[in-house]
Short mmCIF file of C-alpha atoms and ligand atoms in Angstrom, two decimals:
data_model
loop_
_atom_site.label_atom_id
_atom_site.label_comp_id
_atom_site.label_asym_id
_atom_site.label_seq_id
_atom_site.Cartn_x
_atom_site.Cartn_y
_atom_site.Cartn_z
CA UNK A 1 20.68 -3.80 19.43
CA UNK A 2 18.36 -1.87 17.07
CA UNK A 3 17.57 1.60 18.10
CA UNK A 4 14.45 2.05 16.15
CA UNK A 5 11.28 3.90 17.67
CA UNK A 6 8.97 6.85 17.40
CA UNK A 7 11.12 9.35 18.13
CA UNK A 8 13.42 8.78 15.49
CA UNK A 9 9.79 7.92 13.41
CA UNK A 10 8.76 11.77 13.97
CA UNK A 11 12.47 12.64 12.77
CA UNK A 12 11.95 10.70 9.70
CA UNK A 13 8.82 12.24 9.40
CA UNK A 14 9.76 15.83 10.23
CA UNK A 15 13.10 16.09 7.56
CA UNK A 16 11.50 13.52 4.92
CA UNK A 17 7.66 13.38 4.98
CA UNK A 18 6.11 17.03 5.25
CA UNK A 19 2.61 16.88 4.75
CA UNK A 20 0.83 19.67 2.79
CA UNK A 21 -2.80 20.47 3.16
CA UNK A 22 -4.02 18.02 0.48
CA UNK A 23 -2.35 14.96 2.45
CA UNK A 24 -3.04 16.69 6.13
CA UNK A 25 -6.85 16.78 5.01
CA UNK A 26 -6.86 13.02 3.43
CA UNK A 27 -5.76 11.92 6.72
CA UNK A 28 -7.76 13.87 8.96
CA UNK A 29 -10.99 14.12 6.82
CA UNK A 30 -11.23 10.31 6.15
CA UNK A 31 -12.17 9.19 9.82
CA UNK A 32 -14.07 12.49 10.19
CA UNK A 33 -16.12 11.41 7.08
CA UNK A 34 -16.74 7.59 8.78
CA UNK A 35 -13.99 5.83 7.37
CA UNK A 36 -11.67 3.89 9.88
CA UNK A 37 -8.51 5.73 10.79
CA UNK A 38 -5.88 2.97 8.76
CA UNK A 39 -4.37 4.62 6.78
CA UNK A 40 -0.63 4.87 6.64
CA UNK A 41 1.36 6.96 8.41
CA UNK A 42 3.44 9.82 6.57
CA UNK A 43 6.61 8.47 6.88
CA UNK A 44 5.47 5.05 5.08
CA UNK A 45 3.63 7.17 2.33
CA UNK A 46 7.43 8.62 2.21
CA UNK A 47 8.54 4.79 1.56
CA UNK A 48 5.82 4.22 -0.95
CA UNK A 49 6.62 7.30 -2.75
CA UNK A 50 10.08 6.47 -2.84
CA UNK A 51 10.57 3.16 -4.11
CA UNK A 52 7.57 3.73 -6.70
CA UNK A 53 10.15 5.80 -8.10
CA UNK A 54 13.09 4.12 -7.04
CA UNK A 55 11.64 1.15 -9.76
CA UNK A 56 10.67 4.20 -12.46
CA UNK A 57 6.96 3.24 -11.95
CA UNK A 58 4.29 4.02 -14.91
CA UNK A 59 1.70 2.21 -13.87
CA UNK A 60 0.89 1.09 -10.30
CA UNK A 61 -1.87 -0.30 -8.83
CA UNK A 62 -3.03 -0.50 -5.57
CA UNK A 63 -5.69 -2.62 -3.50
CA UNK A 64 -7.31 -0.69 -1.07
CA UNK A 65 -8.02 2.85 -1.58
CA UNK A 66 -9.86 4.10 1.54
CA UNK A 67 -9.74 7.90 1.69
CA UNK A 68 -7.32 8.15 -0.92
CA UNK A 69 -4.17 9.00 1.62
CA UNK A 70 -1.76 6.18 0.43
CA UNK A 71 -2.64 6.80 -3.01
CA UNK A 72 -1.31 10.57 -3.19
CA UNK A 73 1.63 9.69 -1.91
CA UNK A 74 2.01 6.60 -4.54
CA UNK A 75 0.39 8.85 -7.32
CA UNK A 76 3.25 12.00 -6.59
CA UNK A 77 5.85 8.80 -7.19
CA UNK A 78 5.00 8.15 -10.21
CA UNK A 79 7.09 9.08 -13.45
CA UNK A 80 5.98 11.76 -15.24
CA UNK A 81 2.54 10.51 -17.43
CA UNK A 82 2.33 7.74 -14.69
CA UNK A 83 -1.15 6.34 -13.92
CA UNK A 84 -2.32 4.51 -10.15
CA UNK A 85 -5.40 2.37 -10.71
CA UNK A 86 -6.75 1.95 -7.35
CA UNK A 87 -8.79 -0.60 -6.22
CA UNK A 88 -12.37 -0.26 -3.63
CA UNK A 89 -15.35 -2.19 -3.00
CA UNK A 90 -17.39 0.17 -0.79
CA UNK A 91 -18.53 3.15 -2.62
CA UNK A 92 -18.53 5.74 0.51
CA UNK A 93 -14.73 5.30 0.82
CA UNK A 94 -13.92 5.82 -2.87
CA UNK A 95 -16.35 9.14 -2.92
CA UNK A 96 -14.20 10.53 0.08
CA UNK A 97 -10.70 9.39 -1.82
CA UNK A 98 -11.86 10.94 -5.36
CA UNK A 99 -12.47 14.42 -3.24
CA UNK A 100 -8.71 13.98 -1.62
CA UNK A 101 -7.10 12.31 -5.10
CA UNK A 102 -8.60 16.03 -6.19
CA UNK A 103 -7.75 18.14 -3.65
CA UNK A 104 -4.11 16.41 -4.22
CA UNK A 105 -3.79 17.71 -7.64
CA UNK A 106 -3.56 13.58 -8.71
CA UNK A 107 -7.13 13.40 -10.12
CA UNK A 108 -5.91 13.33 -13.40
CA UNK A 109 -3.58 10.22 -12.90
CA UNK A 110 -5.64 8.21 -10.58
CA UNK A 111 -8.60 6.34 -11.20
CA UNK A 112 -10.59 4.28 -8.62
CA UNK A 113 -12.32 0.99 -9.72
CA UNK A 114 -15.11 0.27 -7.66
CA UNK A 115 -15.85 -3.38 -6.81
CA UNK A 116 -14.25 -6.37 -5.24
CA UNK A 117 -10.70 -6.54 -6.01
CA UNK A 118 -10.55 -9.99 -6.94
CA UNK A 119 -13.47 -9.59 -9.53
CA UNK A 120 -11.44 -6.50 -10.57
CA UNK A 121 -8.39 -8.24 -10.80
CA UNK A 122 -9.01 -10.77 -12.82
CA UNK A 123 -10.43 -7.96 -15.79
CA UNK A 124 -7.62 -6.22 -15.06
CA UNK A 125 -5.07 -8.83 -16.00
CA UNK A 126 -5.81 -7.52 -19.59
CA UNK A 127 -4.16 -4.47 -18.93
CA UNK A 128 -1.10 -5.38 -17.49
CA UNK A 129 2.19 -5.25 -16.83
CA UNK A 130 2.16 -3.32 -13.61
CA UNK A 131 5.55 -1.80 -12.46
CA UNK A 132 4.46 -1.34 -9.15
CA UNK A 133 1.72 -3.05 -6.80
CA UNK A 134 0.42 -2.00 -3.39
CA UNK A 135 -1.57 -4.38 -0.97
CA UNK A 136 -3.24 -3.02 1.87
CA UNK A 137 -6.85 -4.50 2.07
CA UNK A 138 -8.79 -7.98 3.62
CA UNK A 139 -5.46 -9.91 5.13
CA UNK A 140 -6.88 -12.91 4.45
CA UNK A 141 -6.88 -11.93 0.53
CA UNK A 142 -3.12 -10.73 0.32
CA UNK A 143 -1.69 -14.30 -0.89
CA UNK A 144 -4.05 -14.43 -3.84
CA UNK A 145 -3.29 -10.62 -4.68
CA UNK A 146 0.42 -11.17 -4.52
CA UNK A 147 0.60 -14.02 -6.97
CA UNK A 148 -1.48 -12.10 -9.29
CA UNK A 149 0.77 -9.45 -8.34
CA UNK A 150 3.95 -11.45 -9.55
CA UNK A 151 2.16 -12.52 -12.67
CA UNK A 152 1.47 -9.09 -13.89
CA UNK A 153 3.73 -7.16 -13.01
CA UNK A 154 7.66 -7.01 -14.99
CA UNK A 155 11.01 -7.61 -13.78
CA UNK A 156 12.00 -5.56 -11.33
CA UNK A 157 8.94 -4.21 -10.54
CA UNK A 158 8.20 -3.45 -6.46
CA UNK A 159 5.16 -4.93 -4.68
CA UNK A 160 4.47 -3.99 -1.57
CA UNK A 161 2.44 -5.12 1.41
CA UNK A 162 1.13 -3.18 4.13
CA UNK A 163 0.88 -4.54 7.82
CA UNK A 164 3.06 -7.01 7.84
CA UNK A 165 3.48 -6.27 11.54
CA UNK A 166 -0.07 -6.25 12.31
CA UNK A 167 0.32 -3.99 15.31
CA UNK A 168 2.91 -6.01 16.71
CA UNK A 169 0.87 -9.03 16.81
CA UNK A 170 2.86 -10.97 13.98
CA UNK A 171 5.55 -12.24 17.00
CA UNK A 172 2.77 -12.42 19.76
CA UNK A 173 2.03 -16.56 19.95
CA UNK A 174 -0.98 -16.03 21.76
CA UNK A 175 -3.01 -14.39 18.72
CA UNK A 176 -4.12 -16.50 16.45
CA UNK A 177 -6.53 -14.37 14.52
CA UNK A 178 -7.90 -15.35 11.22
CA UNK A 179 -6.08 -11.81 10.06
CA UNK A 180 -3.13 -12.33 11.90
CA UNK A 181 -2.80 -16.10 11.20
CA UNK A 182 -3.13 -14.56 7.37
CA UNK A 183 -0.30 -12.20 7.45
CA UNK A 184 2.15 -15.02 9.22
CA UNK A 185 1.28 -17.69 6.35
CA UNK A 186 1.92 -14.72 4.04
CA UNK A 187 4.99 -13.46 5.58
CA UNK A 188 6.35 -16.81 5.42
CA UNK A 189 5.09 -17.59 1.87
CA UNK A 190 6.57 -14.38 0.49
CA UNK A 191 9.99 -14.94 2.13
CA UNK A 192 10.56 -18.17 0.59
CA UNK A 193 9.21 -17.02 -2.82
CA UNK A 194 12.82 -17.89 -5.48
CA UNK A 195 11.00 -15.37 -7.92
CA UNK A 196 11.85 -12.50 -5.47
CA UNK A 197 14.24 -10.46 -3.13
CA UNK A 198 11.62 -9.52 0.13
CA UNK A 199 12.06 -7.95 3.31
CA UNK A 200 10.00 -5.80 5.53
CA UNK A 201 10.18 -1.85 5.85
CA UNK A 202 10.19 -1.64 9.52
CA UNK A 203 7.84 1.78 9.90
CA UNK A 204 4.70 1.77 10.91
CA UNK A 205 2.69 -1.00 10.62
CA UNK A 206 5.68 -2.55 8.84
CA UNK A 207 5.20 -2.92 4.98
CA UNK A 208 6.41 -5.92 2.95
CA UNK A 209 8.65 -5.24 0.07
CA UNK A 210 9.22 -7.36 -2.71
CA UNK A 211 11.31 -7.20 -6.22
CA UNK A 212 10.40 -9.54 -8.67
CA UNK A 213 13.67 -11.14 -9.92
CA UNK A 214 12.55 -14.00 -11.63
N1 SAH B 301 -4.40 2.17 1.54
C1 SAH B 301 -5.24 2.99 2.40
C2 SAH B 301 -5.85 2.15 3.51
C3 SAH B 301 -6.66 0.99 3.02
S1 SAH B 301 -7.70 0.30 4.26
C4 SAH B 301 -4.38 4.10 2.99
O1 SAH B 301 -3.36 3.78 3.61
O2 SAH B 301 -4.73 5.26 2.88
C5 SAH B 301 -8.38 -1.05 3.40
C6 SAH B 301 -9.40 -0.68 2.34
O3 SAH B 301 -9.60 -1.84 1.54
C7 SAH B 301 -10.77 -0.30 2.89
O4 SAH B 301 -11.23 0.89 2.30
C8 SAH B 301 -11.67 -1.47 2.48
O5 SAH B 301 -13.00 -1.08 2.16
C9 SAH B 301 -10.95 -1.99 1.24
N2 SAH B 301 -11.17 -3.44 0.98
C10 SAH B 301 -11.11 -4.45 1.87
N3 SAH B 301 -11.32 -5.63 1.26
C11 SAH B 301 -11.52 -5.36 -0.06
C12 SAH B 301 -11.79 -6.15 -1.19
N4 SAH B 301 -11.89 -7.48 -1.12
N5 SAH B 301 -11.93 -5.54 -2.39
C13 SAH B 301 -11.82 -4.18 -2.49
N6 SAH B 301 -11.55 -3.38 -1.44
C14 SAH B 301 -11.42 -3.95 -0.24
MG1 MG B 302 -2.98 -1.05 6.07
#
């Protein structure tokens, strides 16, 4: 029996995950602006800025900025002198998420590199360890940005996945999308990883979470 559903979501939401203007407007100004409306929900931005400070996070870095929505709530996780790097290849989604990063009073701890994140990734290897990693871009690219992940960041660090769930999809045989075929193989990968402790944060879309242990 699992008793799980949106009701209880909106009471998560209501006692845990009150929105002020500066996330209220990230959300609602990003699909306004053009940008698709993915972004998390409010309480999964909740989760994210939990356990980025439930693993004392300094420096995280995240893969897929969007409007900047996820990325407040990672950025207001942070430790105190904590930094987000966030990663973006198109350039019309990072100039609405550096007006929201702003408008969140995070501007000064977030910066947004513009490009492909695996070109980005592999410059960015210099300036690692990460204590906290956040994947929510292509599907089909989350495999080779979780083993980066696990090479850069430290022990006990958090990396997290978004979608795991993929609308539902993940348990429905008859898709067999290239995305959703992507999240099962890296479900499954990530799961029977020894160098970690995973499950998946049911909310949502369902987010992957992982703790390096090894
Ligand atoms: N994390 C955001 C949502 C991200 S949506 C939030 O919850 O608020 C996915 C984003 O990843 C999109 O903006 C898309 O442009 C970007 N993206 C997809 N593939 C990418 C890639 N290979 N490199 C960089 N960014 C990518
Ligand atoms: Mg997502």
């Amino acid at each position: 029996m699992t008793y799980y559903n949106d009701r209880l979501a909106q009471y998560i939401t209501d006692l845990f995950a009150p929105q002020d203007a500066a996330l209220q407007r990230a959300l609602t100004e990003s699909p306004q602006r053009g940008l698709p409306a993915i972004s998390i929900r409010a309480e999964e931005g909740r989760f994210l800025q939990f356990i980025v400070r439930a693993c004392g996070a300094k420096k995280a870095l995240e893969i897929g900025t969007l409007g900047g929505y996820s990325g407040i709530w990672i950025a207001r996780g942070l430790v105190p002198g904590g930094r987000l790097i966030t990663l973006e290849r198109d350039p019309a989604h990072a100039a609405v998420a550096r007006d929201h990063f702003e408008a969140g009073g995070v501007a000064d701890r977030v910066e947004i590199r513009l490009g492909n994140a695996h070109d980005s990734l592999k410059k960015l290897a210099n300036e690692s360890p990460f204590d906290f990693v956040f994947i929510d871009a292509d599907k089909p690219g989350y495999l080779q940005y979780y083993e980066w992940a696990m090479n850069n960041v430290r022990m006990g660090s958090i990396i997290a996945a978004h979608n795991a769930f993929r609308a539902g999809a993940i348990v429905n045989p008859n898709d067999t999308t290239t995305d959703t075929e992507a999240m099962r193989t890296f479900n499954k990968h990530v799961a029977a990883d020894p160098r970690a402790i995973s499950t998946i944060y049911p909310g949502g879309d369902g987010t992957l979470v992982v703790v390096k242990i090894a």
